Coordinates of C-alpha atoms in Angstrom, one line a residue:
M80 CA 14.3 6.9 41.7
F81 CA 15.3 10.5 40.9
F82 CA 12.3 11.1 38.7
K83 CA 10.0 9.6 41.3
S84 CA 11.3 12.0 43.8
I85 CA 10.7 14.9 41.4
E86 CA 7.1 13.6 40.8
K87 CA 6.5 13.4 44.5
F88 CA 7.9 16.9 45.1
L89 CA 5.8 18.3 42.2
S90 CA 2.6 16.5 43.4
S91 CA 2.9 17.7 47.0
N92 CA 3.8 21.3 46.0
D93 CA 2.1 21.6 42.7
K94 CA -0.4 24.4 43.5
K95 CA 2.4 26.7 44.9
I96 CA 4.7 25.9 42.0
L97 CA 1.9 26.4 39.4
I98 CA 0.8 29.8 40.9
F99 CA 4.4 30.9 41.1
L100 CA 5.1 29.9 37.5
L101 CA 1.9 31.6 36.2
L102 CA 2.6 34.8 38.1
I103 CA 6.1 35.0 36.6
V104 CA 4.8 34.4 33.1
A105 CA 1.9 36.8 33.5
L106 CA 4.2 39.5 34.7
L107 CA 6.7 38.8 31.9
Y108 CA 3.9 38.9 29.3
S109 CA 2.5 42.1 30.8
F110 CA 5.9 43.7 30.8
I111 CA 6.5 42.9 27.1
A112 CA 3.0 44.0 26.1
I113 CA 3.2 47.3 28.0
A114 CA 6.8 47.9 26.7
K115 CA 5.5 47.5 23.1
H116 CA 2.8 50.1 23.9
E117 CA 5.4 52.5 25.2
R118 CA 7.4 52.0 22.0
F119 CA 4.3 52.9 19.9
E120 CA 3.8 49.4 18.7
T121 CA 0.2 49.2 19.7
F122 CA -2.5 50.7 17.5
G123 CA -5.9 52.3 17.1
W124 CA -7.0 49.1 15.5
D125 CA -7.5 47.4 17.9
L126 CA -6.2 48.6 21.3
A127 CA -7.7 52.1 21.2
Y128 CA -11.0 50.8 19.9
Q129 CA -11.4 48.2 22.6
E130 CA -10.2 50.6 25.3
Q131 CA -12.7 53.2 24.2
I132 CA -15.6 50.7 24.8
I133 CA -14.5 49.9 28.3
W134 CA -13.7 53.5 29.1
K135 CA -17.2 54.6 28.0
W136 CA -18.9 51.8 29.9
S137 CA -16.9 52.6 33.0
N138 CA -18.3 56.2 32.7
F139 CA -21.9 54.8 32.2
K140 CA -22.0 55.9 28.6
I141 CA -23.3 54.0 25.6
A142 CA -20.2 53.0 23.5
Y143 CA -20.8 54.8 20.2
M144 CA -17.5 54.5 18.3
P145 CA -16.3 57.5 16.3
M146 CA -13.6 55.3 14.8
K147 CA -16.3 53.3 13.1
D148 CA -19.0 55.7 11.9
N149 CA -20.4 56.1 15.5
I150 CA -21.6 52.5 15.5
N151 CA -22.8 51.1 18.8
S152 CA -20.0 48.8 19.9
L153 CA -22.5 45.9 20.5
G154 CA -23.6 46.2 16.9
D155 CA -20.0 45.7 15.8
H156 CA -18.9 42.9 18.1
F157 CA -21.1 41.6 21.0
T158 CA -18.5 41.5 23.8
L159 CA -20.4 41.7 27.1
T160 CA -17.4 40.2 28.9
W161 CA -15.7 43.7 28.7
L162 CA -18.1 44.5 31.6
L163 CA -15.9 42.4 33.8
L164 CA -13.0 44.8 33.2
V165 CA -15.0 47.9 34.0
P166 CA -14.2 47.8 37.8
L167 CA -10.5 47.8 36.9
Y168 CA -11.1 51.0 34.9
W169 CA -12.6 52.7 37.9
I170 CA -9.1 52.1 39.5
N171 CA -6.8 52.8 36.6
P172 CA -8.4 53.9 33.3
S173 CA -5.5 53.2 31.0
P174 CA -4.6 51.0 28.0
T175 CA -2.0 49.4 30.2
T176 CA -4.7 48.0 32.4
L177 CA -6.2 46.2 29.4
L178 CA -2.8 44.9 28.2
A179 CA -1.9 43.5 31.6
S180 CA -5.4 42.1 32.1
Q181 CA -5.2 40.2 28.8
A182 CA -1.7 38.8 29.8
F183 CA -3.0 37.6 33.1
V184 CA -6.2 36.1 31.8
V185 CA -4.4 34.2 29.0
T186 CA -1.7 33.0 31.4
F187 CA -4.0 31.9 34.2
A188 CA -6.1 29.9 31.7
A189 CA -3.3 27.4 32.3
F190 CA -4.5 26.9 35.9
P191 CA -7.6 24.8 35.0
L192 CA -5.6 23.3 32.2
Y193 CA -3.1 21.9 34.7
Y194 CA -5.8 20.3 36.9
L195 CA -7.5 18.9 33.8
G196 CA -4.2 17.2 32.9
K197 CA -3.6 16.0 36.4
M198 CA -7.1 14.5 36.6
L199 CA -6.7 12.6 33.4
L200 CA -3.0 11.8 33.2
K201 CA -2.2 11.2 36.9
S202 CA 1.1 12.9 36.5
S203 CA 2.2 16.3 37.7
Y204 CA 5.3 16.6 35.4
L205 CA 3.2 15.6 32.4
S206 CA 0.6 18.2 33.3
F207 CA 3.3 20.8 33.8
A208 CA 4.7 19.9 30.4
V209 CA 1.3 20.7 28.7
V210 CA 1.1 24.0 30.6
I211 CA 4.6 24.9 29.4
A212 CA 3.6 24.0 25.8
Y213 CA 0.5 26.2 26.0
L214 CA 2.4 29.2 27.5
L215 CA 5.3 28.9 24.9
F216 CA 3.0 28.4 22.0
V217 CA 4.1 31.1 19.5
S218 CA 0.7 31.7 18.1
L219 CA -0.6 32.4 21.7
Q220 CA 2.4 34.8 22.3
H221 CA 1.5 36.7 19.2
G222 CA -2.1 37.0 20.4
V223 CA -1.0 38.4 23.7
F224 CA 1.4 40.9 22.2
N225 CA -0.9 42.0 19.4
D226 CA -2.9 44.8 21.0
V227 CA -6.0 43.6 22.9
H228 CA -8.8 41.4 21.5
S229 CA -11.8 39.6 23.0
T230 CA -10.8 36.4 21.4
M231 CA -7.9 36.1 23.7
F232 CA -10.2 36.2 26.8
T233 CA -11.9 33.0 25.6
T234 CA -9.0 31.0 26.8
I235 CA -10.0 31.0 30.5
F236 CA -13.6 30.1 29.7
I237 CA -12.5 27.2 27.4
T238 CA -10.0 25.5 29.7
S239 CA -12.3 26.0 32.7
A240 CA -15.3 24.5 30.8
F241 CA -13.4 21.3 30.0
L242 CA -12.2 21.0 33.6
F243 CA -15.8 21.3 34.9
L244 CA -16.9 18.8 32.2
E245 CA -14.6 16.2 33.6
K246 CA -15.8 17.0 37.2
R247 CA -19.4 16.9 36.0
N248 CA -19.8 20.3 37.7
W249 CA -22.6 21.5 35.4
P250 CA -23.4 24.9 37.1
A251 CA -19.8 25.9 36.7
Y252 CA -19.6 24.5 33.2
W253 CA -22.7 26.6 32.2
L254 CA -21.1 29.8 33.6
C255 CA -18.1 29.1 31.4
I256 CA -20.4 28.6 28.4
L257 CA -22.2 31.8 29.1
G258 CA -18.9 33.7 29.4
L259 CA -17.7 32.1 26.1
T260 CA -20.8 32.9 24.1
F261 CA -20.9 36.5 25.2
T262 CA -17.2 37.2 24.6
K263 CA -18.0 37.6 20.9
E264 CA -21.0 36.7 18.8
E265 CA -19.2 34.0 16.8
F266 CA -18.4 31.9 19.9
G267 CA -21.9 30.5 20.0
L268 CA -20.7 28.3 17.2
L269 CA -17.8 27.1 19.3
A270 CA -20.1 26.4 22.2
G271 CA -22.1 24.2 19.8
A272 CA -19.0 22.3 18.8
I273 CA -18.2 21.7 22.5
G274 CA -21.7 20.4 22.9
L275 CA -21.1 17.9 20.1
V276 CA -18.0 16.7 22.0
I277 CA -20.1 16.1 25.1
I278 CA -22.4 13.9 23.1
L279 CA -19.7 12.0 21.2
R280 CA -17.9 11.3 24.5
R281 CA -21.2 10.2 26.1
L282 CA -20.7 12.6 29.0
S283 CA -24.3 13.8 29.0
F284 CA -26.7 13.8 26.1
F285 CA -28.9 16.4 27.9
H286 CA -26.2 18.9 28.5
G287 CA -24.6 18.3 25.1
I288 CA -27.8 18.9 23.1
L289 CA -28.6 21.9 25.3
T290 CA -25.2 23.4 24.7
I291 CA -25.6 23.0 20.9
I292 CA -29.1 24.5 20.9
F293 CA -28.0 27.4 23.2
G294 CA -24.9 28.1 21.3
L295 CA -26.5 28.1 17.8
S296 CA -29.5 30.1 19.1
V297 CA -27.3 32.8 20.6
F298 CA -25.2 33.1 17.5
F299 CA -28.2 33.4 15.1
F300 CA -30.2 35.7 17.4
L301 CA -27.3 38.0 17.8
T302 CA -26.1 38.1 14.1
L303 CA -29.5 38.1 12.5
Y304 CA -31.5 40.3 14.8
L305 CA -30.0 42.0 17.8
M306 CA -26.7 43.2 16.3
P307 CA -28.2 44.6 13.1
F308 CA -30.7 46.4 15.3
A309 CA -27.9 47.8 17.5
S310 CA -25.9 48.9 14.5
L311 CA -28.8 50.4 12.6
T312 CA -27.8 48.3 9.6
P313 CA -29.9 45.8 7.5
K314 CA -27.6 43.0 8.4
F315 CA -24.6 41.9 10.6
V316 CA -21.7 44.2 9.7
H317 CA -19.2 41.4 9.6
S318 CA -21.2 39.0 7.5
Y319 CA -19.2 39.3 4.2
F320 CA -17.1 36.2 3.8
G321 CA -16.1 36.6 0.2
Q322 CA -16.7 33.4 -1.8
A323 CA -18.6 31.8 1.1
G324 CA -21.3 34.5 1.0
G325 CA -22.3 38.0 1.8
S326 CA -24.6 37.4 4.8
V327 CA -25.0 35.0 7.7
N328 CA -27.8 33.2 5.8
E329 CA -25.8 32.8 2.6
V330 CA -22.8 31.4 4.5
T331 CA -25.0 29.0 6.4
L332 CA -26.6 27.8 3.2
K333 CA -23.1 27.4 1.7
F334 CA -22.2 25.1 4.6
L335 CA -25.3 23.0 4.2
Q336 CA -25.5 22.8 0.4
N337 CA -21.8 22.6 -0.5
P338 CA -19.8 20.7 2.1
N339 CA -17.0 20.1 -0.5
F340 CA -16.4 23.9 -0.6
V341 CA -15.9 23.9 3.2
I342 CA -13.6 20.9 3.1
K343 CA -11.6 22.3 0.2
N344 CA -11.1 25.6 2.1
L345 CA -9.4 23.8 4.9
Y346 CA -6.2 23.3 2.8
N347 CA -6.5 25.2 -0.5
N348 CA -3.9 27.8 0.3
P349 CA -0.2 27.5 1.4
Q350 CA -0.9 30.0 4.2
K351 CA -3.6 27.7 5.6
Q352 CA -1.4 24.7 5.3
E353 CA 1.4 26.5 7.1
T354 CA -1.1 27.4 9.9
L355 CA -2.3 23.8 10.3
L356 CA 1.3 22.6 10.4
T357 CA 2.3 25.2 13.0
Y358 CA -0.7 24.4 15.2
F359 CA -0.3 20.6 15.4
S360 CA 3.5 20.4 15.2
S361 CA 3.8 22.8 18.2
F362 CA 2.1 20.2 20.3
G363 CA 3.9 17.3 18.9
F364 CA 0.9 16.2 16.9
L365 CA -0.5 14.7 20.1
P366 CA -4.0 16.3 19.6
L367 CA -4.5 13.9 16.6
F368 CA -4.6 11.0 19.0
S369 CA -8.0 12.3 20.3
P370 CA -10.2 12.7 17.2
V371 CA -13.3 13.7 19.1
N372 CA -11.6 16.7 20.7
L373 CA -10.6 17.9 17.3
V374 CA -14.2 19.0 16.6
P375 CA -13.9 22.4 18.3
I376 CA -10.5 23.0 16.7
L377 CA -11.9 22.2 13.3
Q378 CA -14.8 24.6 14.0
Q379 CA -12.4 27.4 14.8
I380 CA -10.2 26.7 11.8
T381 CA -13.2 26.4 9.4
I382 CA -14.9 29.6 10.4
R383 CA -11.5 31.4 9.7
F384 CA -10.4 29.6 6.6
I385 CA -13.7 30.0 4.6
D386 CA -13.4 33.8 4.9
S387 CA -11.7 34.7 1.6
Y388 CA -12.2 38.4 2.3
H389 CA -9.9 38.6 5.3
P390 CA -6.9 36.4 4.6
I391 CA -5.3 37.7 7.8
R392 CA -7.6 35.2 9.6
W393 CA -5.7 32.3 7.9
M394 CA -2.5 33.2 9.7
A395 CA -1.3 31.5 12.9
N396 CA 0.4 34.4 14.4
N397 CA -2.4 36.7 15.6
H398 CA -5.2 37.0 18.1
Y399 CA -7.5 34.6 16.0
S400 CA -5.4 31.8 17.4
G401 CA -6.4 32.4 21.0
P402 CA -9.2 29.9 21.2
S403 CA -7.3 27.4 19.2
A404 CA -4.3 27.6 21.5
A405 CA -6.5 26.6 24.5
L406 CA -8.2 23.8 22.5
L407 CA -5.0 22.4 21.2
A408 CA -3.6 22.2 24.7
I409 CA -6.7 20.5 25.9
S410 CA -6.6 18.1 23.0
T411 CA -2.9 17.4 23.8
I412 CA -4.0 16.2 27.2
Y413 CA -6.7 13.9 25.8
G414 CA -4.4 12.7 23.0
T415 CA -1.7 11.9 25.5
F416 CA -4.2 10.1 27.7
S417 CA -5.3 8.0 24.7
L418 CA -1.7 7.2 23.7
I419 CA -0.8 6.1 27.3
S420 CA -4.0 4.0 27.5
F421 CA -3.2 2.4 24.2
S422 CA 0.5 1.7 25.0
K423 CA 0.1 0.7 28.7
K424 CA 0.7 -3.0 27.8
L425 CA 3.8 -2.2 25.8
F426 CA 5.6 0.3 28.1
P427 CA 5.5 1.1 31.9
R428 CA 3.2 4.0 32.5
S429 CA 5.7 6.0 34.5
S430 CA 8.4 5.6 31.8
L431 CA 6.0 6.6 29.0
S432 CA 4.7 9.6 31.0
L433 CA 8.3 10.8 31.6
F434 CA 9.2 10.4 27.9
L435 CA 6.1 12.2 26.8
A436 CA 6.7 15.1 29.3
F437 CA 10.3 15.5 27.9
F438 CA 8.9 15.3 24.3
I439 CA 6.2 17.9 24.9
I440 CA 8.6 20.3 26.6
S441 CA 11.3 19.8 23.9
I442 CA 8.9 20.4 21.1
S443 CA 7.5 23.6 22.8
I444 CA 11.0 25.0 23.3
L445 CA 12.0 24.1 19.7
Q446 CA 8.9 25.7 18.1
N447 CA 9.5 28.8 20.2
I448 CA 13.0 29.1 18.8
L449 CA 12.3 28.1 15.2
N450 CA 9.2 30.3 15.0
H451 CA 10.9 33.3 16.7
G452 CA 8.6 33.6 19.7
P453 CA 8.0 37.2 20.6
V454 CA 8.9 36.4 24.2
N455 CA 12.5 36.1 23.0
S456 CA 12.5 39.8 22.4
V457 CA 13.4 40.4 26.1
F458 CA 16.9 39.0 25.2
K459 CA 17.5 41.5 22.4
R460 CA 19.1 44.9 22.9
Q461 CA 16.8 46.6 20.4
F462 CA 13.8 45.9 22.7
Y463 CA 15.2 48.3 25.3
E464 CA 16.5 51.0 23.0
R465 CA 14.7 54.3 22.9
Y466 CA 14.8 56.5 19.8
P467 CA 14.4 60.3 19.3
W468 CA 11.1 59.8 17.4
M469 CA 9.6 58.1 20.4
A470 CA 10.4 61.2 22.6
D471 CA 8.9 63.4 19.9
N472 CA 5.7 61.4 19.9
K473 CA 5.4 61.6 23.7
E474 CA 5.8 65.4 23.5
V475 CA 3.0 65.5 21.0
I476 CA 0.8 63.4 23.3
Q477 CA 1.5 65.6 26.4
R478 CA 0.5 68.8 24.5
V479 CA -3.0 67.5 23.8
P480 CA -5.4 68.5 26.6
A481 CA -7.6 65.8 28.2
G482 CA -11.1 65.4 26.8
V483 CA -10.7 67.2 23.5
S484 CA -11.5 65.5 20.2
V485 CA -8.4 64.0 18.4
T486 CA -7.6 62.4 15.1
S487 CA -4.3 60.6 14.8
S488 CA -2.2 58.1 13.0
N489 CA -2.9 54.5 14.0
N490 CA 0.2 54.1 16.2
L491 CA -0.6 57.2 18.3
A492 CA -4.3 56.5 18.8
P493 CA -4.0 54.2 21.9
H494 CA -2.2 57.1 23.7
F495 CA -5.2 59.4 23.1
S496 CA -7.9 56.9 24.3
G497 CA -10.2 57.6 27.2
R498 CA -12.1 60.5 25.5
D499 CA -15.4 60.7 23.7
Q500 CA -14.2 61.6 20.3
L501 CA -11.2 59.7 18.9
Y502 CA -10.7 59.2 15.1
L503 CA -8.0 57.7 12.9
L504 CA -6.5 59.5 10.0
P505 CA -7.6 60.1 7.3
D506 CA -10.8 60.9 9.2
V507 CA -10.5 64.5 10.3
F508 CA -14.1 65.7 10.6
A509 CA -14.1 68.5 13.2
A510 CA -11.3 67.1 15.4
E511 CA -9.8 69.8 17.6
Y512 CA -6.3 68.3 17.3
I513 CA -4.5 66.3 14.6
A514 CA -1.5 64.3 15.7
V515 CA 0.6 62.3 13.4
D516 CA 3.9 60.4 13.3
L517 CA 5.3 60.5 9.7
L518 CA 8.1 58.1 10.3
D519 CA 6.9 55.2 8.1
G520 CA 6.5 51.8 9.8
P521 CA 4.3 48.7 9.8
N522 CA 0.6 49.3 10.4
K523 CA 1.1 52.9 11.4
Y524 CA -1.4 54.3 9.0
S525 CA -4.2 51.7 8.8
P526 CA -6.9 52.0 7.4
T527 CA -4.9 53.9 4.7
D528 CA -1.2 54.1 4.0
F529 CA 1.9 56.3 4.5
E530 CA 1.5 58.0 1.1
N531 CA -2.1 59.0 1.7
V532 CA -1.5 60.3 5.2
S533 CA 1.6 62.3 4.0
A534 CA -0.5 63.9 1.3
L535 CA -3.3 64.6 3.7
I536 CA -0.8 66.4 6.1
E537 CA 0.4 68.5 3.3
E538 CA -3.2 69.6 2.7
V539 CA -3.7 70.3 6.5
K540 CA -0.6 72.5 6.5
K541 CA -2.4 74.7 3.9
D542 CA -5.7 74.6 5.6
P543 CA -6.5 77.9 7.4
D544 CA -8.7 76.0 9.9
Y545 CA -5.7 74.2 11.4
K546 CA -2.5 75.6 12.8
L547 CA 0.8 73.7 13.3
I548 CA 1.6 74.1 17.0
Y549 CA 4.3 71.6 17.4
K550 CA 6.8 69.8 15.1
S551 CA 9.9 67.7 16.0
G552 CA 11.4 65.3 13.6
S553 CA 8.6 63.4 12.0
S554 CA 6.0 64.2 14.7
Y555 CA 3.3 66.9 14.0
L556 CA 0.5 68.4 16.1
F557 CA -2.1 70.7 14.6
K558 CA -4.8 72.6 16.5
K559 CA -8.1 73.6 15.0
V560 CA -8.5 77.4 14.8
G561 CA -11.3 77.7 12.2
F562 CA -14.9 76.6 12.0
N563 CA -15.0 74.3 9.0
N564 CA -16.8 71.0 10.1
G565 CA -16.7 69.2 6.8
P566 CA -15.3 65.6 6.6
W567 CA -13.6 66.3 3.2
Y568 CA -10.4 64.5 4.1
Y569 CA -12.2 61.2 4.4
S570 CA -13.3 61.0 0.8
R571 CA -10.0 62.2 -0.7
F572 CA -7.6 60.0 1.2
Y573 CA -9.4 57.0 2.6
K574 CA -8.0 53.7 1.3
P575 CA -10.1 50.7 2.4
Q576 CA -8.1 47.8 3.8
P577 CA -9.5 44.7 5.5
I578 CA -9.1 44.9 9.3

């Protein structure tokens, strides 16, 4: 009787409760993301890079990227969905706008997720349980708090697409597919996997095959023709996948000619095994009860795991998990639906739904604790502490005029974004200012390392073309006073590292 009353209350007030819950989470996630930025825990790769694109587009400029050899951003990653954020930049052109936007988009992807669950599961508390599991998923949290990436913005398109599939609202579905495929070039492949799900579930052969054709066509057109043309390179700049091949054509042939290689790469490394375990255990292994809906998940895992050149893609706790988080939550709904349908003769539906709701919520809380979810940082004193080196860095930033060219260490770069010429050390070129924080820390000096940047700064101190105009603690600011335009620092101190 008590739980029936709760179900009735949730059902009659679910929209208000859902919006309130999502607002609280979105604000919390925005607060954490922006706090990390203020603590210099965001980086040139990738926050400043993405922010530069949107800033330039908001000023009606072509986004040539000094941080990456002045490549046209659309030749690097084809992310047209950044255009949707341009109006926000007309209001507040700041990295914090991007960080908050990402937090809100990822959080409100749970809105269609809830209604998909309610449509299939006929239970408000079970649908809320899936929403909570999605929001507390540690891999998703890491994506939200790991700078800003287009992959995280796919979540809203994915959950909405599946809701519209169930509603047979094809115009809205196709808008979601368009948004997905133009969020990043590789998501045409994900669209194709979704098309296969439509066919296997016999929802619509026409729309399924059309989705497959459209997704694959967009992917191959972008990576084989348009993006190489935009980047002025002979091939897609991200086409090297290590053992899988050095071009899109080679990787495609590897898939077709050696499926055993693909299958083996799904589990041939402890890190990959850990990622798979994290993914499915975080949702109580319920996605496994809906094999058809595993197709898009396997597509996402495969495209990451075959890449032996960038092992960071094998890990669960970064932005690459964004699409998988949405897909796992969706598969949890379908898996739960299958389990209830299979067990309806053994257990009362209401009792089983209640048990599964508690199970999903318990698992999500447990995985957040065991995997040290980043959201837990709000309960730690260190999160709110401010150190002298942070004040020193802020003083450096305030002393650099708006609009001038700057090269900086990776952790300072997002605070200099919103200008035409922004570089990362060891690229100096003819930058008017050099700003660096020499207190060693994780990722502070990518794409090189602390030793190389320290050695470079020692050279800059001797260079008559640059004058030290501010130093406090480990923070340095140099101003260009000479006329040497040579990029000699690049060749001497650059240390390639996979990004």
